[in-house]
CSV table of C-alpha atoms in Angstrom, one decimal:
chain,number,residue,atom,x,y,z
R,1,GLY,CA,-4.5,28.5,-16.8
R,2,ALA,CA,-7.6,27.8,-18.7
R,3,GLY,CA,-8.0,24.3,-17.6
R,4,VAL,CA,-6.5,21.6,-15.3
R,5,SER,CA,-3.2,20.5,-16.8
R,6,GLN,CA,-1.6,17.1,-16.0
R,7,SER,CA,1.7,15.8,-17.0
R,8,PRO,CA,2.9,13.5,-18.4
R,9,SER,CA,-0.1,12.3,-20.3
R,10,ASN,CA,1.4,8.8,-20.5
R,11,LYS,CA,4.1,7.2,-18.3
R,12,VAL,CA,5.5,3.7,-18.7
R,13,THR,CA,7.8,2.7,-15.9
R,14,GLU,CA,9.5,-0.5,-14.7
R,15,LYS,CA,8.3,-2.2,-11.5
R,16,GLY,CA,10.1,-0.9,-8.5
R,17,LYS,CA,10.9,2.6,-10.0
R,18,ASP,CA,9.5,5.8,-8.5
R,19,VAL,CA,7.2,8.1,-10.5
R,20,GLU,CA,6.0,11.7,-10.1
R,21,LEU,CA,2.7,12.9,-11.6
R,22,ARG,CA,2.1,16.6,-11.8
R,23,CYS,CA,-1.2,18.6,-11.7
R,24,ASP,CA,-1.5,22.3,-12.4
R,25,PRO,CA,-5.0,23.4,-11.4
R,26,ILE,CA,-7.0,26.3,-12.6
R,27,SER,CA,-5.7,29.6,-11.3
R,28,GLY,CA,-7.6,30.6,-8.1
R,29,HIS,CA,-9.0,27.1,-7.4
R,30,THR,CA,-8.0,26.4,-3.8
R,31,ALA,CA,-9.3,22.8,-3.7
R,32,LEU,CA,-7.5,20.1,-5.5
R,33,TYR,CA,-8.3,16.4,-5.7
R,34,TRP,CA,-6.5,13.3,-6.9
R,35,TYR,CA,-8.5,10.3,-8.1
R,36,ARG,CA,-7.4,7.0,-9.6
R,37,GLN,CA,-9.4,5.3,-12.4
R,38,SER,CA,-8.8,1.6,-13.0
R,39,LEU,CA,-10.4,-0.4,-15.7
R,40,GLY,CA,-14.0,-1.2,-14.6
R,41,GLN,CA,-13.4,0.3,-11.1
R,42,GLY,CA,-14.8,3.8,-11.5
R,43,LEU,CA,-13.0,6.6,-9.7
R,44,GLU,CA,-11.2,6.0,-6.5
R,45,PHE,CA,-10.5,9.0,-4.2
R,46,LEU,CA,-6.9,9.4,-3.2
R,47,ILE,CA,-6.3,12.8,-1.5
R,48,TYR,CA,-7.8,16.3,-1.2
R,49,PHE,CA,-5.9,19.5,-0.7
R,50,GLN,CA,-7.3,22.8,0.5
R,51,GLY,CA,-4.6,25.3,-0.2
R,52,ASN,CA,-1.3,23.5,0.7
R,53,SER,CA,-2.9,21.4,3.4
R,54,ALA,CA,-4.3,17.9,2.9
R,55,PRO,CA,-7.3,17.5,5.3
R,56,ASP,CA,-8.2,14.2,3.8
R,57,LYS,CA,-5.6,11.7,2.6
R,58,SER,CA,-7.7,8.7,3.5
R,59,GLY,CA,-7.7,7.2,0.0
R,60,LEU,CA,-4.0,6.8,-0.4
R,61,PRO,CA,-3.6,3.0,-0.8
R,62,SER,CA,-0.3,2.6,0.9
R,63,ASP,CA,2.7,4.5,2.3
R,64,ARG,CA,4.3,4.2,-1.1
R,65,PHE,CA,1.9,7.0,-2.2
R,66,SER,CA,2.4,10.6,-1.2
R,67,ALA,CA,1.4,14.0,-2.5
R,68,GLU,CA,2.2,17.6,-1.9
R,69,ARG,CA,1.0,20.9,-3.0
R,70,THR,CA,3.1,24.1,-3.0
R,71,GLY,CA,2.1,27.7,-3.3
R,72,GLY,CA,-1.5,26.7,-3.3
R,73,SER,CA,-1.1,25.7,-6.9
R,74,VAL,CA,0.8,22.8,-8.4
R,75,SER,CA,0.5,19.4,-6.9
R,76,THR,CA,2.7,16.3,-7.3
R,77,LEU,CA,1.6,12.8,-6.6
R,78,THR,CA,4.6,10.5,-6.0
R,79,ILE,CA,4.5,6.7,-6.1
R,80,GLN,CA,7.5,4.9,-4.8
R,81,ARG,CA,8.6,1.4,-5.7
R,82,THR,CA,5.8,1.1,-8.3
R,83,GLN,CA,3.9,-2.2,-8.5
R,84,GLN,CA,1.9,-3.5,-11.4
R,85,GLU,CA,-1.4,-2.9,-9.5
R,86,ASP,CA,-0.5,0.8,-9.6
R,87,SER,CA,-1.3,0.8,-13.3
R,88,ALA,CA,-4.2,3.1,-13.8
R,89,VAL,CA,-5.3,6.6,-15.0
R,90,TYR,CA,-4.6,9.2,-12.4
R,91,LEU,CA,-7.0,12.1,-12.6
R,92,CYS,CA,-6.6,15.5,-10.9
R,93,ALA,CA,-9.4,17.9,-10.4
R,94,SER,CA,-9.8,21.4,-8.9
R,95,SER,CA,-12.7,23.3,-7.6
R,96,ARG,CA,-13.7,26.9,-7.9
R,97,SER,CA,-13.6,28.9,-4.7
R,98,THR,CA,-15.0,32.0,-3.1
R,99,GLY,CA,-12.0,33.4,-1.2
R,100,GLN,CA,-10.4,30.4,0.4
R,101,VAL,CA,-13.5,28.4,0.6
R,102,ALA,CA,-14.0,25.8,-2.1
R,103,ARG,CA,-17.5,25.7,-3.7
R,104,TRP,CA,-17.3,22.2,-5.1
R,105,TRP,CA,-20.8,21.6,-4.0
R,106,TYR,CA,-22.1,24.3,-6.3
R,107,TYR,CA,-19.6,24.3,-9.2
R,108,GLY,CA,-18.5,20.7,-9.1
R,109,TYR,CA,-15.0,19.7,-10.2
R,110,THR,CA,-13.0,20.5,-13.3
R,111,PHE,CA,-10.9,17.5,-14.3
R,112,GLY,CA,-7.7,17.3,-16.1
R,113,SER,CA,-7.2,14.7,-18.9
R,114,GLY,CA,-5.3,12.4,-16.6
R,115,THR,CA,-2.0,10.6,-16.6
R,116,ARG,CA,-2.1,7.0,-17.8
R,117,LEU,CA,0.5,5.0,-15.8
R,118,THR,CA,1.6,1.6,-16.9
R,119,VAL,CA,3.9,-0.4,-14.7
R,120,VAL,CA,5.7,-3.2,-16.6
W,1,ALA,CA,-20.4,8.0,4.6
W,2,GLN,CA,-22.1,8.5,1.3
W,3,SER,CA,-22.1,6.1,-1.6
W,4,VAL,CA,-23.5,5.8,-5.1
W,5,THR,CA,-24.7,2.8,-7.2
W,6,GLN,CA,-25.0,2.9,-10.9
W,7,LEU,CA,-27.2,0.0,-12.2
W,8,GLY,CA,-25.8,-1.4,-15.5
W,9,SER,CA,-22.2,-1.1,-16.4
W,10,HIS,CA,-23.1,-1.1,-20.1
W,11,VAL,CA,-26.3,0.3,-21.7
W,12,SER,CA,-27.0,0.2,-25.4
W,13,VAL,CA,-29.8,2.2,-27.1
W,14,SER,CA,-30.7,2.8,-30.7
W,15,GLU,CA,-30.1,6.2,-32.2
W,16,GLY,CA,-33.2,8.3,-31.5
W,17,ALA,CA,-34.4,6.2,-28.6
W,18,LEU,CA,-34.7,7.3,-25.0
W,19,VAL,CA,-31.6,7.2,-22.9
W,20,LEU,CA,-32.0,6.2,-19.2
W,21,LEU,CA,-29.0,5.7,-17.0
W,22,ARG,CA,-29.7,4.8,-13.4
W,23,CYS,CA,-28.1,6.2,-10.2
W,24,ASN,CA,-29.1,5.5,-6.6
W,25,TYR,CA,-27.3,7.1,-3.7
W,26,SER,CA,-26.9,6.7,0.0
W,27,SER,CA,-26.4,9.6,2.3
W,28,SER,CA,-27.3,10.4,5.9
W,29,VAL,CA,-27.6,14.2,5.1
W,30,PRO,CA,-28.9,16.1,2.2
W,31,PRO,CA,-26.7,15.2,-0.8
W,32,TYR,CA,-25.3,17.1,-3.7
W,33,LEU,CA,-25.6,15.1,-6.9
W,34,PHE,CA,-23.7,15.2,-10.1
W,35,TRP,CA,-23.4,13.5,-13.5
W,36,TYR,CA,-20.2,13.6,-15.4
W,37,VAL,CA,-19.4,12.3,-18.9
W,38,GLN,CA,-16.1,11.0,-20.1
W,39,TYR,CA,-15.4,10.7,-23.8
W,40,PRO,CA,-12.6,8.4,-24.9
W,41,ASN,CA,-9.2,9.5,-23.8
W,42,GLN,CA,-10.5,12.6,-22.2
W,43,GLY,CA,-11.1,13.8,-18.6
W,44,LEU,CA,-14.5,14.0,-17.0
W,45,GLN,CA,-16.8,16.8,-18.0
W,46,LEU,CA,-19.7,18.1,-15.8
W,47,LEU,CA,-23.0,17.2,-17.4
W,48,LEU,CA,-25.4,18.5,-14.7
W,49,LYS,CA,-25.8,18.9,-11.0
W,50,TYR,CA,-28.4,19.1,-8.2
W,51,THR,CA,-27.6,21.3,-5.3
W,52,THR,CA,-30.8,22.7,-3.9
W,53,GLY,CA,-34.2,23.9,-5.2
W,54,ALA,CA,-35.8,22.5,-8.3
W,55,THR,CA,-35.5,18.7,-8.4
W,56,LEU,CA,-35.5,18.4,-12.2
W,57,VAL,CA,-32.2,19.7,-13.5
W,58,LYS,CA,-31.2,20.3,-17.1
W,59,GLY,CA,-27.7,19.9,-18.3
W,60,ILE,CA,-25.7,20.1,-21.5
W,61,ASN,CA,-26.4,18.2,-24.7
W,62,GLY,CA,-30.1,17.7,-23.9
W,63,PHE,CA,-29.6,15.6,-20.8
W,64,GLU,CA,-31.7,16.0,-17.6
W,65,ALA,CA,-32.0,14.3,-14.3
W,66,GLU,CA,-34.5,14.3,-11.5
W,67,PHE,CA,-33.7,14.1,-7.8
W,68,LYS,CA,-36.1,11.9,-6.0
W,69,LYS,CA,-35.5,11.9,-2.3
W,70,SER,CA,-38.1,9.2,-1.5
W,71,GLU,CA,-36.4,6.8,-4.0
W,72,THR,CA,-32.8,8.1,-3.3
W,73,SER,CA,-32.4,8.3,-7.0
W,74,PHE,CA,-30.9,10.7,-9.5
W,75,HIS,CA,-31.4,9.0,-12.9
W,76,LEU,CA,-30.1,10.6,-16.1
W,77,THR,CA,-32.3,10.8,-19.2
W,78,LYS,CA,-32.3,12.1,-22.7
W,79,PRO,CA,-35.4,11.9,-24.9
W,80,SER,CA,-33.5,11.0,-28.2
W,81,ALA,CA,-30.1,9.5,-28.3
W,82,HIS,CA,-27.5,10.8,-30.7
W,83,MET,CA,-24.3,9.0,-31.9
W,84,SER,CA,-22.2,11.6,-30.2
W,85,ASP,CA,-23.7,10.6,-26.8
W,86,ALA,CA,-21.6,7.4,-26.8
W,87,ALA,CA,-19.3,7.8,-23.8
W,88,GLU,CA,-19.0,6.7,-20.2
W,89,TYR,CA,-21.2,8.4,-17.6
W,90,PHE,CA,-20.5,8.7,-13.9
W,91,CYS,CA,-22.9,9.6,-11.1
W,92,ALA,CA,-21.4,11.3,-8.0
W,93,VAL,CA,-22.6,12.3,-4.6
W,94,GLY,CA,-21.1,14.7,-2.0
W,95,VAL,CA,-22.1,16.2,1.3
W,96,SER,CA,-20.9,19.6,2.7
W,97,ASN,CA,-19.3,18.3,5.8
W,98,PHE,CA,-16.1,19.6,7.2
W,99,GLY,CA,-13.5,17.0,6.8
W,100,ASN,CA,-15.5,15.2,4.1
W,101,GLU,CA,-15.2,17.6,1.2
W,102,LYS,CA,-15.1,15.2,-1.6
W,103,LEU,CA,-17.2,13.6,-4.3
W,104,THR,CA,-17.8,9.8,-4.2
W,105,PHE,CA,-18.3,8.4,-7.7
W,106,GLY,CA,-20.1,5.4,-9.0
W,107,THR,CA,-18.4,2.8,-11.2
W,108,GLY,CA,-19.7,4.3,-14.4
W,109,THR,CA,-22.1,3.3,-17.2
W,110,ARG,CA,-20.8,2.9,-20.7
W,111,LEU,CA,-23.4,4.1,-23.2
W,112,THR,CA,-23.3,2.6,-26.7
W,113,ILE,CA,-25.5,4.1,-29.4
W,114,ILE,CA,-26.7,1.7,-32.1
W,115,PRO,CA,-27.1,3.3,-35.6
């Protein structure tokens, strides 16, 4: 697509429920990133995909968080048993590539508009 | 590991005045440096970047930044602020290192323009 698409744009869920957040990157972008943006906290790295593999998942805050990517395209971030501290804006970004090699260092990231998650 | 510090979480300037947003980084290897802007209820948009070569880089909307290795800085400037510049600005650093292919962001600076 023309840009990075995230859905839903807003999600309100009850504490303890599971949620799935979706990211559809720009076609041909092999690298995909998830970040979390909390009020006053800047952007916190969660996980990075190159193709369908996740070489760096060091930012996932707990085992309640998981992510997958299929077909080198769409990615889903799943949060199980949501807690109030999970409330944040979840941002997805993708990076332009040359073949299978991401060129993030040259092109930077293209971000989606985010999913605002509120846990009540 | 790399890190970035943005001095001043809030900056206010008068319309027409100089904008200066500060960013200092820490990296053990040559860094790639970026500035992103986030308008209300929108995602982040790339403003400008430094990869290699010329240390003074120009971006969109009249912004520019200068990479100063000796000061480990990458401050963002604009000679004359416009009301439409009101937004949050994020500095980011990355290194091209297998297994560490991600950008590390600062905590952001919210820019307010005073009419």
